Short mmCIF file of C-alpha atoms in Angstrom, two decimals:
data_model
loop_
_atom_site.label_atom_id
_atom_site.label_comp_id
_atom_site.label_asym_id
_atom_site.label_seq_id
_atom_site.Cartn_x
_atom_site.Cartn_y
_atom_site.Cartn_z
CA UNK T 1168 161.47 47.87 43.75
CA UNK T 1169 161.72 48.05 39.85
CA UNK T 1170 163.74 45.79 37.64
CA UNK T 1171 167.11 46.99 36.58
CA UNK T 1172 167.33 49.62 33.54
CA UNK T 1173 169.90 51.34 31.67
CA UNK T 1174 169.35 54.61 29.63
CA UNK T 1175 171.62 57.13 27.70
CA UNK T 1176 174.86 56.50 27.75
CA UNK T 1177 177.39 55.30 30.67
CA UNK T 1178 180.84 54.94 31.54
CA UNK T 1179 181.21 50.53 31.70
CA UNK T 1180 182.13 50.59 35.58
CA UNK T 1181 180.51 52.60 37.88
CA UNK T 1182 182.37 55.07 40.17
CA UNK T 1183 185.44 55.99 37.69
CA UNK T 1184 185.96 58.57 35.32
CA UNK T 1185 183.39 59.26 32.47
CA UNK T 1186 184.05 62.60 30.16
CA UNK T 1187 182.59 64.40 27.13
CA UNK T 1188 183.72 64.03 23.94
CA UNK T 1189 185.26 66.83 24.23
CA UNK T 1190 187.16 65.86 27.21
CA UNK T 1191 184.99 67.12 30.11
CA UNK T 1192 184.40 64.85 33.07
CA UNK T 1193 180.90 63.85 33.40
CA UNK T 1194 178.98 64.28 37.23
CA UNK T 1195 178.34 61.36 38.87
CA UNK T 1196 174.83 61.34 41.25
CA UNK T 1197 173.82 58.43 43.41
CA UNK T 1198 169.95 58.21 44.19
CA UNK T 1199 169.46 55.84 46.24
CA UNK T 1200 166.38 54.27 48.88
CA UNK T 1201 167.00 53.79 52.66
CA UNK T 1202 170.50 55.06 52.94
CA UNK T 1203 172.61 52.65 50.74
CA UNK T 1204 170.48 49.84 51.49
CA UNK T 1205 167.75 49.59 48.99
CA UNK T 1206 167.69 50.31 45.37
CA UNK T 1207 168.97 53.12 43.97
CA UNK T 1208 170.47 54.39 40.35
CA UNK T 1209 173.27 56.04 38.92
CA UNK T 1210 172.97 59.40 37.07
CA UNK T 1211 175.30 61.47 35.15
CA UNK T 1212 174.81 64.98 34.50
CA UNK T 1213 176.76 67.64 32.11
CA UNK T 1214 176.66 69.88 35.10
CA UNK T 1215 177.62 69.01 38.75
CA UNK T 1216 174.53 68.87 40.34
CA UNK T 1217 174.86 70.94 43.37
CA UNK T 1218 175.18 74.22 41.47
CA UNK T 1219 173.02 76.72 43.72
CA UNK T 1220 172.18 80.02 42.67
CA UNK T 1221 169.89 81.68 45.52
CA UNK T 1222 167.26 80.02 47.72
CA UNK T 1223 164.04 81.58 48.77
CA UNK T 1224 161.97 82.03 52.37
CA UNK T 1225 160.59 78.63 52.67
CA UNK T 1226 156.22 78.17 52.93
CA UNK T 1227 154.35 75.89 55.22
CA UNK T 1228 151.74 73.34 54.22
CA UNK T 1229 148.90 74.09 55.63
CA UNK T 1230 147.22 71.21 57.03
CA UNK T 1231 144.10 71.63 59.72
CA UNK T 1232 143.10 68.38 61.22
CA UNK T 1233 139.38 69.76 62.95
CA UNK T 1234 138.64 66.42 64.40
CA UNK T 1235 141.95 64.03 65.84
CA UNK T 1236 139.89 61.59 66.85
CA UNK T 1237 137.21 60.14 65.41
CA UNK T 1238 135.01 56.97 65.36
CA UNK T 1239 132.49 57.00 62.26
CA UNK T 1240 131.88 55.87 59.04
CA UNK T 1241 132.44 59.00 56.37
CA UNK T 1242 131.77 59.69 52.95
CA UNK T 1243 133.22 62.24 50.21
CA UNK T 1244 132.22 63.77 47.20
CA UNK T 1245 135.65 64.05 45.60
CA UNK T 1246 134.57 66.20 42.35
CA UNK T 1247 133.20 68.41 44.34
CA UNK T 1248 136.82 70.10 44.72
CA UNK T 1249 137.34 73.18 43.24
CA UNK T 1250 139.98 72.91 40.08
CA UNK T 1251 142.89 75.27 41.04
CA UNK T 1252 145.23 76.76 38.26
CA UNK T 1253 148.69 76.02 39.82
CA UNK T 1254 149.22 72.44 40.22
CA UNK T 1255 150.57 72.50 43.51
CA UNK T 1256 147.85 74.82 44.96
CA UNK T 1257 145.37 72.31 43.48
CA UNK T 1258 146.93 69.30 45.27
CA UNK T 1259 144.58 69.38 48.74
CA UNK T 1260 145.09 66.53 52.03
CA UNK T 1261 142.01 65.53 52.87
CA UNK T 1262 143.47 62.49 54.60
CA UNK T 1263 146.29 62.31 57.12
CA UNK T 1264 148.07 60.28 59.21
CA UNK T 1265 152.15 59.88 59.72
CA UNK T 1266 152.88 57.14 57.33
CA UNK T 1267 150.88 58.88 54.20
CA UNK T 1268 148.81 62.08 53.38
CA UNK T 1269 146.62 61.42 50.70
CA UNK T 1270 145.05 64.00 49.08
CA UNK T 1271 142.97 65.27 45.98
CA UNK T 1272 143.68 67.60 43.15
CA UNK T 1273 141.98 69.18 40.05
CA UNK T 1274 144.92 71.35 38.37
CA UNK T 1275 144.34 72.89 35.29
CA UNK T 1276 147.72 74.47 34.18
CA UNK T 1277 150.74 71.85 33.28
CA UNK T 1278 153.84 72.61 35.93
CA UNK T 1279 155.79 74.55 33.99
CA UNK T 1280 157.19 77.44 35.61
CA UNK T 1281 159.21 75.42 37.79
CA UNK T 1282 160.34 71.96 38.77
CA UNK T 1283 158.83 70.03 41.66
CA UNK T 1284 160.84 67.66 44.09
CA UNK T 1285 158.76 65.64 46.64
CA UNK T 1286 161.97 65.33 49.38
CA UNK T 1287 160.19 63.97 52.11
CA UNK T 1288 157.81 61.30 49.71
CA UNK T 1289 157.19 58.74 47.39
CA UNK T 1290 154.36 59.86 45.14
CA UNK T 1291 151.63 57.60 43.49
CA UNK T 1292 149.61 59.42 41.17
CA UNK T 1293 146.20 58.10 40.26
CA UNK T 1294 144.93 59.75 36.51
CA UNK T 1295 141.34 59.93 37.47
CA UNK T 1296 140.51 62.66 34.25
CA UNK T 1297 142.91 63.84 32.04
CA UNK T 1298 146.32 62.64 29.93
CA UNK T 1299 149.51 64.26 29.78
CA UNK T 1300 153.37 63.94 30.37
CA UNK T 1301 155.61 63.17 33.27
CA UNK T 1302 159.16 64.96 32.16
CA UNK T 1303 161.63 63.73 34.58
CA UNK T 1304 165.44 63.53 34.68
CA UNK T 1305 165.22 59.94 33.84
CA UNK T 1306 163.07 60.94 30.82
CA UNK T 1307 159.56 61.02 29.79
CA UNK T 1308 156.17 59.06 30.80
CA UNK T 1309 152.80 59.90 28.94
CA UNK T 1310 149.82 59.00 31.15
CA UNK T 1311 146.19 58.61 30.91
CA UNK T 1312 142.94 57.49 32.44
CA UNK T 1313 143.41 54.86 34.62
CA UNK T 1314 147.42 55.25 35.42
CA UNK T 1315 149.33 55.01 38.38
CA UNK T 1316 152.28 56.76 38.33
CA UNK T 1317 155.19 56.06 40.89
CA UNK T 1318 157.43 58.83 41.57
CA UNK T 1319 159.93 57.93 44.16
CA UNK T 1320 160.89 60.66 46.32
CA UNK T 1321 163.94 63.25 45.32
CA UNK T 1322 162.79 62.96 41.65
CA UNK T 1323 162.91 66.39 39.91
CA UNK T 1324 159.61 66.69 37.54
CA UNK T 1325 157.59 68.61 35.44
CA UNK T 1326 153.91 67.70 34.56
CA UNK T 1327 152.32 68.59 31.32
CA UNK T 1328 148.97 68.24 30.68
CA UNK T 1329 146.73 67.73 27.54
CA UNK T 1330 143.98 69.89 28.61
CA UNK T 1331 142.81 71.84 31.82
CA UNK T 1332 140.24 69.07 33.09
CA UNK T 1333 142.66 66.81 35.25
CA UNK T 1334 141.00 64.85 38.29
CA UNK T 1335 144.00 63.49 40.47
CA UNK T 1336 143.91 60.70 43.28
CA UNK T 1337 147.13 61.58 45.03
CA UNK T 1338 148.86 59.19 47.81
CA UNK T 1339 152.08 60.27 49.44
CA UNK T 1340 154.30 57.69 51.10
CA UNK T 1341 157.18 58.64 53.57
CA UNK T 1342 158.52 54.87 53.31
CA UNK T 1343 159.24 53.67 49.82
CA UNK T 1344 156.23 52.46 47.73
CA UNK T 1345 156.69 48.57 46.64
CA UNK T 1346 155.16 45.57 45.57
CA UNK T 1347 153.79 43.32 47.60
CA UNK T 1348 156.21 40.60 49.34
CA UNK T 1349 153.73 37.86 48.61
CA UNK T 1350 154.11 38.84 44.84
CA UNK T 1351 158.35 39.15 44.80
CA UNK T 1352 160.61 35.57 44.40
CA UNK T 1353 163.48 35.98 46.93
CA UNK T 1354 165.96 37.57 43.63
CA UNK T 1355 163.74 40.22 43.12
CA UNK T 1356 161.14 39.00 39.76
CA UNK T 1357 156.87 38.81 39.97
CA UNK T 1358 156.14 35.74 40.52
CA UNK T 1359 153.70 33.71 37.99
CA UNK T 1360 150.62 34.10 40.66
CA UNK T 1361 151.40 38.16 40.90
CA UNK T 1362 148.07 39.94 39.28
CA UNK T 1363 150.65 41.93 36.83
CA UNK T 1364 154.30 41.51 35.71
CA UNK T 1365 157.11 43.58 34.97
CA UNK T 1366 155.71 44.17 30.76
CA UNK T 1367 153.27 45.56 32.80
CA UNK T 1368 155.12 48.70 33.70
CA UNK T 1369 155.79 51.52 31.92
CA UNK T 1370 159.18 52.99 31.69
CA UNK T 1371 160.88 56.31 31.06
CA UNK T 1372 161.59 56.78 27.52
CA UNK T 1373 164.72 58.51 27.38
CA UNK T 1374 165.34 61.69 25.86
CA UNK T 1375 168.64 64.21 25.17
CA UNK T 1376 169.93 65.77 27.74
CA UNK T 1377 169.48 69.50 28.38
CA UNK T 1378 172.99 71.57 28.70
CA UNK T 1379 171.25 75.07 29.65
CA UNK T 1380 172.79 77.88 31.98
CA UNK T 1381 170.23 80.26 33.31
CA UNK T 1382 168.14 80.32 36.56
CA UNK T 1383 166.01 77.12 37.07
CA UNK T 1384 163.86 76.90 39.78
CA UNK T 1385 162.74 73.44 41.74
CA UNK T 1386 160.41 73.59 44.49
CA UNK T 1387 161.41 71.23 46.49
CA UNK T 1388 158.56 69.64 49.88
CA UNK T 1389 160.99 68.68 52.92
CA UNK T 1390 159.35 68.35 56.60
CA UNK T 1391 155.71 69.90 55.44
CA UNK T 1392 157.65 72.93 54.34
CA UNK T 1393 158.20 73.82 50.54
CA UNK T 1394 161.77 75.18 49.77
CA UNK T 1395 162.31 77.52 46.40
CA UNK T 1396 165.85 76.56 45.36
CA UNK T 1397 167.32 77.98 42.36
CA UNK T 1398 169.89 76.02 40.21
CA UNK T 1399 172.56 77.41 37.69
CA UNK T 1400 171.83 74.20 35.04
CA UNK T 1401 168.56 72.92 33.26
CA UNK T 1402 167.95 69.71 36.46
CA UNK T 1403 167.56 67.37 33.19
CA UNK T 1404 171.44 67.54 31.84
CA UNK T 1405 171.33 63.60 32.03
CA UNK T 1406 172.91 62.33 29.33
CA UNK T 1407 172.62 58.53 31.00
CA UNK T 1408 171.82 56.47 34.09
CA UNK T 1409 171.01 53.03 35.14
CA UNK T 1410 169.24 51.51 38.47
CA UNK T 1411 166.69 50.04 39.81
CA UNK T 1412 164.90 53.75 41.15
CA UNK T 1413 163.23 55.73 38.48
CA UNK T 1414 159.50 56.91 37.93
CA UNK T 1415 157.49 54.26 36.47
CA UNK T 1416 153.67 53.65 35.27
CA UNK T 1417 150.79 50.99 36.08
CA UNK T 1418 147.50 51.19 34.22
CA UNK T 1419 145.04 49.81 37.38
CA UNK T 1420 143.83 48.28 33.43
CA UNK T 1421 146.06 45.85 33.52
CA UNK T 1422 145.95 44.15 36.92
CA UNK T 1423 144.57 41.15 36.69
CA UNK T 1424 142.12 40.29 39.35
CA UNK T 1425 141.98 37.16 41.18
CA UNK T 1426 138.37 35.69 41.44
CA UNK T 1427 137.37 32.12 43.11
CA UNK T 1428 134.47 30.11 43.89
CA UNK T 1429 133.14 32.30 46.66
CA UNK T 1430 133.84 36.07 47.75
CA UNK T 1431 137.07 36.59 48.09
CA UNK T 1432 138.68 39.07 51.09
CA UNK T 1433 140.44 42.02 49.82
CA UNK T 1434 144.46 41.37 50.16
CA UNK T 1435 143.40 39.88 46.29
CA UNK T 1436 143.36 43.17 45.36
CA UNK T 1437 147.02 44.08 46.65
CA UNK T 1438 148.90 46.56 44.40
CA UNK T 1439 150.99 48.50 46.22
CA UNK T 1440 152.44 48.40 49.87
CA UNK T 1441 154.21 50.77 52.43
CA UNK T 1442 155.36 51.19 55.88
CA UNK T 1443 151.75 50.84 57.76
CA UNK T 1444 149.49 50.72 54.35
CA UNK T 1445 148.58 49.16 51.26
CA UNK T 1446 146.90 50.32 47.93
CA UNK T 1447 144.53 47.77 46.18
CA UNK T 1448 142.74 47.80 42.91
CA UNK T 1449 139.28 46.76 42.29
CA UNK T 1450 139.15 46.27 38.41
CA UNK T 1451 135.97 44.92 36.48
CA UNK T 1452 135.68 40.69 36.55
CA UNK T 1453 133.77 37.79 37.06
CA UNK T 1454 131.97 37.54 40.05
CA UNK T 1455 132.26 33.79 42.60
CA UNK T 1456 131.04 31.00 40.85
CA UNK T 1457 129.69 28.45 43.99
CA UNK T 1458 126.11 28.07 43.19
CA UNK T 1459 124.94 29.76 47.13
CA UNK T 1460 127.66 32.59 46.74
CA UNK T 1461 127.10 36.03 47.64
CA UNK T 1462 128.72 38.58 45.32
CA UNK T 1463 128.63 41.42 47.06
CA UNK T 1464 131.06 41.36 50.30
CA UNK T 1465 130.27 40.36 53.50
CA UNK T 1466 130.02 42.34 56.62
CA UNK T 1467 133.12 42.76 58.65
CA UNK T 1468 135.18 44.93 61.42
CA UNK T 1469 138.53 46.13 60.29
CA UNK T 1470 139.64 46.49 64.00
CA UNK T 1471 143.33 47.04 62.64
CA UNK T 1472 142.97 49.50 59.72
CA UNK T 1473 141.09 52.08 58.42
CA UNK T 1474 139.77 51.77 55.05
CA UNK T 1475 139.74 54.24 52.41
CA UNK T 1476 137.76 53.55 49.19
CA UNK T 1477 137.75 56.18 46.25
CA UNK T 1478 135.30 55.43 43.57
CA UNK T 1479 136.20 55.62 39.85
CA UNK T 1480 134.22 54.24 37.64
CA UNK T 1481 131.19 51.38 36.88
CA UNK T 1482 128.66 49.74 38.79
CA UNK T 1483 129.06 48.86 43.12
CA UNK T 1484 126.75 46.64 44.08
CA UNK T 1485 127.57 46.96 47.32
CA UNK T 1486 126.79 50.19 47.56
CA UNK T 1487 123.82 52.88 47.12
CA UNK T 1488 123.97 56.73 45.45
CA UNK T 1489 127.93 55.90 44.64
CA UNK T 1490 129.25 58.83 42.38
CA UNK T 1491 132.47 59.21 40.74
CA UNK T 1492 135.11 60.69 42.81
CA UNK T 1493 133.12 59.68 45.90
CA UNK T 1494 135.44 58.78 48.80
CA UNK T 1495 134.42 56.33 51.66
CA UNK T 1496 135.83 56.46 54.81
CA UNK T 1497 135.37 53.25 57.34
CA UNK T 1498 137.51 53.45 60.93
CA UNK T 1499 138.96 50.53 62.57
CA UNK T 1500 136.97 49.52 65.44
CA UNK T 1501 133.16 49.44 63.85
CA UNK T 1502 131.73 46.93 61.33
CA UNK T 1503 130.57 48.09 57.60
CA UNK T 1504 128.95 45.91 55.08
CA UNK T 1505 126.44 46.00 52.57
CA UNK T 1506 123.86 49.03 52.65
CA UNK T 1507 120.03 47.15 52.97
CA UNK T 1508 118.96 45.44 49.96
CA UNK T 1509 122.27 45.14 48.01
CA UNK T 1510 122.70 41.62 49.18
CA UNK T 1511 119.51 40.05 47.73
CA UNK T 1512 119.77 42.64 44.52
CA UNK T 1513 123.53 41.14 43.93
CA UNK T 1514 122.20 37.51 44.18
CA UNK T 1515 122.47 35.84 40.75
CA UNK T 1516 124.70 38.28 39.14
CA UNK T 1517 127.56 37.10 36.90
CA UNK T 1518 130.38 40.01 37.10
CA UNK T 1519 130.81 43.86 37.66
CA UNK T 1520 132.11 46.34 36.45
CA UNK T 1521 133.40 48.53 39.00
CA UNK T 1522 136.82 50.48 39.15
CA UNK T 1523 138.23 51.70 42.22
CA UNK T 1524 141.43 52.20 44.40
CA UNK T 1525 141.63 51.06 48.00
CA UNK T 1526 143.64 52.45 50.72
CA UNK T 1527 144.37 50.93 54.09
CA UNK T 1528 146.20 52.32 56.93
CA UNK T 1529 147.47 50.82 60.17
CA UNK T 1530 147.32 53.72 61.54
CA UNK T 1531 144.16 56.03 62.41
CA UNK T 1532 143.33 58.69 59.23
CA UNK T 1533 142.67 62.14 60.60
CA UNK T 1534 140.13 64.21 58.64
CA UNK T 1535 141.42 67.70 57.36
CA UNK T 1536 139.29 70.44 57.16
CA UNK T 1537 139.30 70.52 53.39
CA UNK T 1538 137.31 66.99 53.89
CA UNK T 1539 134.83 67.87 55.63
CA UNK T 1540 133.92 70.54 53.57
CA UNK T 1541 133.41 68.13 50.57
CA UNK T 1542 131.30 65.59 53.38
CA UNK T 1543 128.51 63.79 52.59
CA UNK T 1544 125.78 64.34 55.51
CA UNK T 1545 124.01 61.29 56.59
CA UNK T 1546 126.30 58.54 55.55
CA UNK T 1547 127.35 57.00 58.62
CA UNK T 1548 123.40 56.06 59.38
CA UNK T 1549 123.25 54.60 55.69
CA UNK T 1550 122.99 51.34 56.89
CA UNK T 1551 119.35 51.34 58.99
CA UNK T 1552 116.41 49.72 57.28
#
């Protein structure tokens, strides 16, 4: 998905010998996307990487689904989660279906004590509160406010944060995470009418490569089950790599939004897409300009997707008692719109400046119970007069 990069230092072909200055042979890793089909990238550690100490007894991921089915318009107050010290522990699915879990989390100790390796995922990380690092084997990514980060699955981490108030918007992808088609020429670059471009992105800045023996422990998520596996070498002995698969940022900031004469639907908004979802990005700008438009959006039934909005920031006009953190949930097969008296109240206005991400499945969302404990009661009957 990203453009090619090359980091460090590596050997001018691929696939042949590559050694030390002092003679050693460097280890070559392949990480690559859908088998050897897709994009991938080239590492090379000090250490082969394979070098297993001990494992421990694997842990489930607990995930209760209290309603499977279900066929009404739901609402959540998102900072109503409890923060949690350990950052995993703090990471909580409230929303579930087989093509992405996406879930909440308030952490408020940096991952230190161990490495984290999302096997069975691509990550995007949405900074809601709170700035920090990304430390990868790639190298490092500061984040703030407003960031996406993209963590393609089987990428070792740690995650330091500045403080211990951290608000986290978490979706988890089991097919690659990509930009749009519509936004890709047929070689691979954003084309001119894309909302961002590739200076958009943020890359890994590359650091020195850590040659440590000890006891190193990655947790590593594989099937809803989280593995402790314990390495001989420091996972970042990279001294090099190059690809097109490494951890990247987008600041929802600097997309670009697409605005017309009158409302326009929401595929303008189109950041991100997956097998059986998308992720959109509804950023402050000018609202239609046609003298009889409407600003705020117009009814309509989603019969093939489920929408997901989760509230960051600003004004919604669309909407009434909207807090931050405040998840919306609207099921295929029933119209939503406008709560009463938004439409008239929008009529005239000249921009907004909401902030939110968007999140439509294909597929039905199950609730978990960890949801419906942070439910807002009444919602679905917001709409009567």
């Amino acid at each position: 998905m990203a453009h090619y990069i090359s980091r460090g230092i590596i050997p001018p072909k691929r696939h042949t010998q590559f050694r030390s200055h002092d003679g050693k042979l460097y280890s070559e890793e392949l990480v690559s996307t859908e088998g050897f089909s897709s994009d991938y990238s080239l590492l090379y550690h000090i250490h082969a990487p394979t070098q297993i100490l001990s494992t421990d007894e694997p842990s489930r991921e607990i995930i209760n689904i209290p309603e499977e089915k279900m066929l009404k318009h739901r609402s959540l107050e998102g900072f109503k989660l409890n923060p949690e010290e350990d950052y995993l522990d703090s990471r909580k699915p409230i929303l579930v279906n087989n093509d992405v879990h996406i879930s909440l989390a308030a952490p408020k100790q940096s991952l230190t004590s161990y490495f984290f390796k999302n096997a069975d995922a691509d990550e995007l990380i949405f900074i809601h509160e709170g700035s920090g690092k990304l430390i990868t084997l790639y190298g490092e990514l500061s984040f703030t406010y407003g960031d996406y980060i993209h963590i393609p699955r089987g990428v070792i981490y740690h995650i330091h944060f500045d403080n211990f108030i951290n608000r986290l918007f978490i979706v988890e992808a089991f097919s690659p995470i990509r930009y749009p088609k519509k936004y890709i020429s047929k070689y691979g670059q954003l084309l001119e009418h894309s909302p961002y471009c590739e200076r958009d992105m943020r890359e890994p800045v590359f650091t020195s490569a850590r040659d440590e023996t000890g006891d190193f422990l990655v947790r590593i998520k594989k099937q809803g089950m989280l593995y402790g596996i314990h390495y001989a070498h420091h996972p970042f002995d990279v001294v090099g790599w190059d690809g097109c698969c490494y951890p990247y940022i987008f600041s929802i900031h600097n997309f670009e939004p697409i605005t017309g004469r009158i409302h326009q639907p929401p595929p303008v908004h189109l950041t991100f897409e997956g097998n059986n979802f998308v992720v959109c990005s509804f950023v402050p700008r000018l609202f239609d300009y046609h003298p009889l438009s409407i600003p705020v959006p117009y009814n309509h039934s989603n019969i093939d997707s489920d929408e997901l909005l989760y509230y960051v920031d600003g004004d919604f006009m669309s909407r009434k008692q909207v807090s931050r953190g405040m998840i919306t949930l609207h099921p295929a097969g029933i119209p939503h719109g406008p709560h009463p008296g938004t439409v008239e109240k929008s009529l005239g206005a000249k921009e907004t400046k909401e902030l939110a991400v968007m999140v439509d499945t294909f597929h039905p969302l199950q609730l978990t119970d960890t949801a419906l404990a942070l439910e807002n009661p009444g919602y679905t009957t917001s709409w009567k007069e």
